[in-house]
Short mmCIF file of C-alpha atoms in Angstrom, two decimals:
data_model
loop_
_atom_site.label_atom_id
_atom_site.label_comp_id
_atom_site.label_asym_id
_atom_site.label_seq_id
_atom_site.Cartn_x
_atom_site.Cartn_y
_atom_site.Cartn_z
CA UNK A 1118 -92.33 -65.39 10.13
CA UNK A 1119 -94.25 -67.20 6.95
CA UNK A 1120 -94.52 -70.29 8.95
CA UNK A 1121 -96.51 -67.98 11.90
CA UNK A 1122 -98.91 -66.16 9.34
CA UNK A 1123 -99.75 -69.54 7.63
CA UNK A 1124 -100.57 -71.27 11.08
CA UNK A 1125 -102.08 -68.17 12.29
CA UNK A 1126 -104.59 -68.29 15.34
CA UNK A 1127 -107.13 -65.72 16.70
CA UNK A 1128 -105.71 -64.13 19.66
CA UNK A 1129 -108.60 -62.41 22.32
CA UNK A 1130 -106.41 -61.15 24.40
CA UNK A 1131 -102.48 -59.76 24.38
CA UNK A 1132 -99.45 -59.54 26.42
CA UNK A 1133 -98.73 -55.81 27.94
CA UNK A 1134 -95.37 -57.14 26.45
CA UNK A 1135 -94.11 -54.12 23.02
CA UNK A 1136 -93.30 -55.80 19.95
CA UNK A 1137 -89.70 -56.00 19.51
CA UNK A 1138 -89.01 -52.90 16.99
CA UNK A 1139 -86.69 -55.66 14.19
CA UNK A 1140 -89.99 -58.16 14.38
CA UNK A 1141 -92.72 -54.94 13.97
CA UNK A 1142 -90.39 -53.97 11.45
CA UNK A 1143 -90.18 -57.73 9.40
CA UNK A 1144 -94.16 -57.48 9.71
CA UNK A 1145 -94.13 -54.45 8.44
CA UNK A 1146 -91.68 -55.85 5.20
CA UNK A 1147 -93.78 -58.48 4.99
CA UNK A 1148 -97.39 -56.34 4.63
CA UNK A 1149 -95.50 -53.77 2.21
CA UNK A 1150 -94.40 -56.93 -0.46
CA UNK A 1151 -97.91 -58.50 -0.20
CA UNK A 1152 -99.92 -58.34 -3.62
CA UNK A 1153 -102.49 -55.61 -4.30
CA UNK A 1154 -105.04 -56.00 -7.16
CA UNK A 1155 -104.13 -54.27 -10.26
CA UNK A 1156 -101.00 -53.59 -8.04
CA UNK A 1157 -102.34 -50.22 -6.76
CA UNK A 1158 -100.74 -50.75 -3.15
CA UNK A 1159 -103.75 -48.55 -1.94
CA UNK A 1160 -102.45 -49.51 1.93
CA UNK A 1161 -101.19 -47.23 4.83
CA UNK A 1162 -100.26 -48.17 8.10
CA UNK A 1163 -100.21 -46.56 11.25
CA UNK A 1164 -97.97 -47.90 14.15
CA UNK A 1165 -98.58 -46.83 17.48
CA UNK A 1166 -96.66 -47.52 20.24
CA UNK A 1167 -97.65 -45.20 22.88
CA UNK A 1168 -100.74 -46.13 24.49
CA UNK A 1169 -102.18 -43.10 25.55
CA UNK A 1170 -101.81 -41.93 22.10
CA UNK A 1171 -104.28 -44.89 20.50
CA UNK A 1172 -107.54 -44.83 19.70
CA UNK A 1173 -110.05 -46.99 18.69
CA UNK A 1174 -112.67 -46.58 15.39
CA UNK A 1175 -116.40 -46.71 16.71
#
């Protein structure tokens, strides 16, 4: 997982493919452990899986 997000790539386009739920949930580990300034952890995340159910910010 480290060895993806330190030879990360910009990806245009996706697979229709779901994220396997134990690999969303390691990325999910992963966000939650990363630093915050003055530790504040001011993040939230939002996982959707259901299509229909997404929207996008305009």
């Amino acid at each position: 997982m480290n060895n993806a997000i330190l030879n990360r790539i910009s990806v245009r386009q996706y697979k229709p493919k779901p994220i396997e739920q134990e690999k969303l949930d390691e990325i999910l580990q992963s966000a939650i452990l990363a630093p915050s300034a003055k530790n504040i952890q001011p993040w939230r995340f939002v996982v959707v899986c259901n299509k229909t159910k997404r929207s996008y910010a305009t």
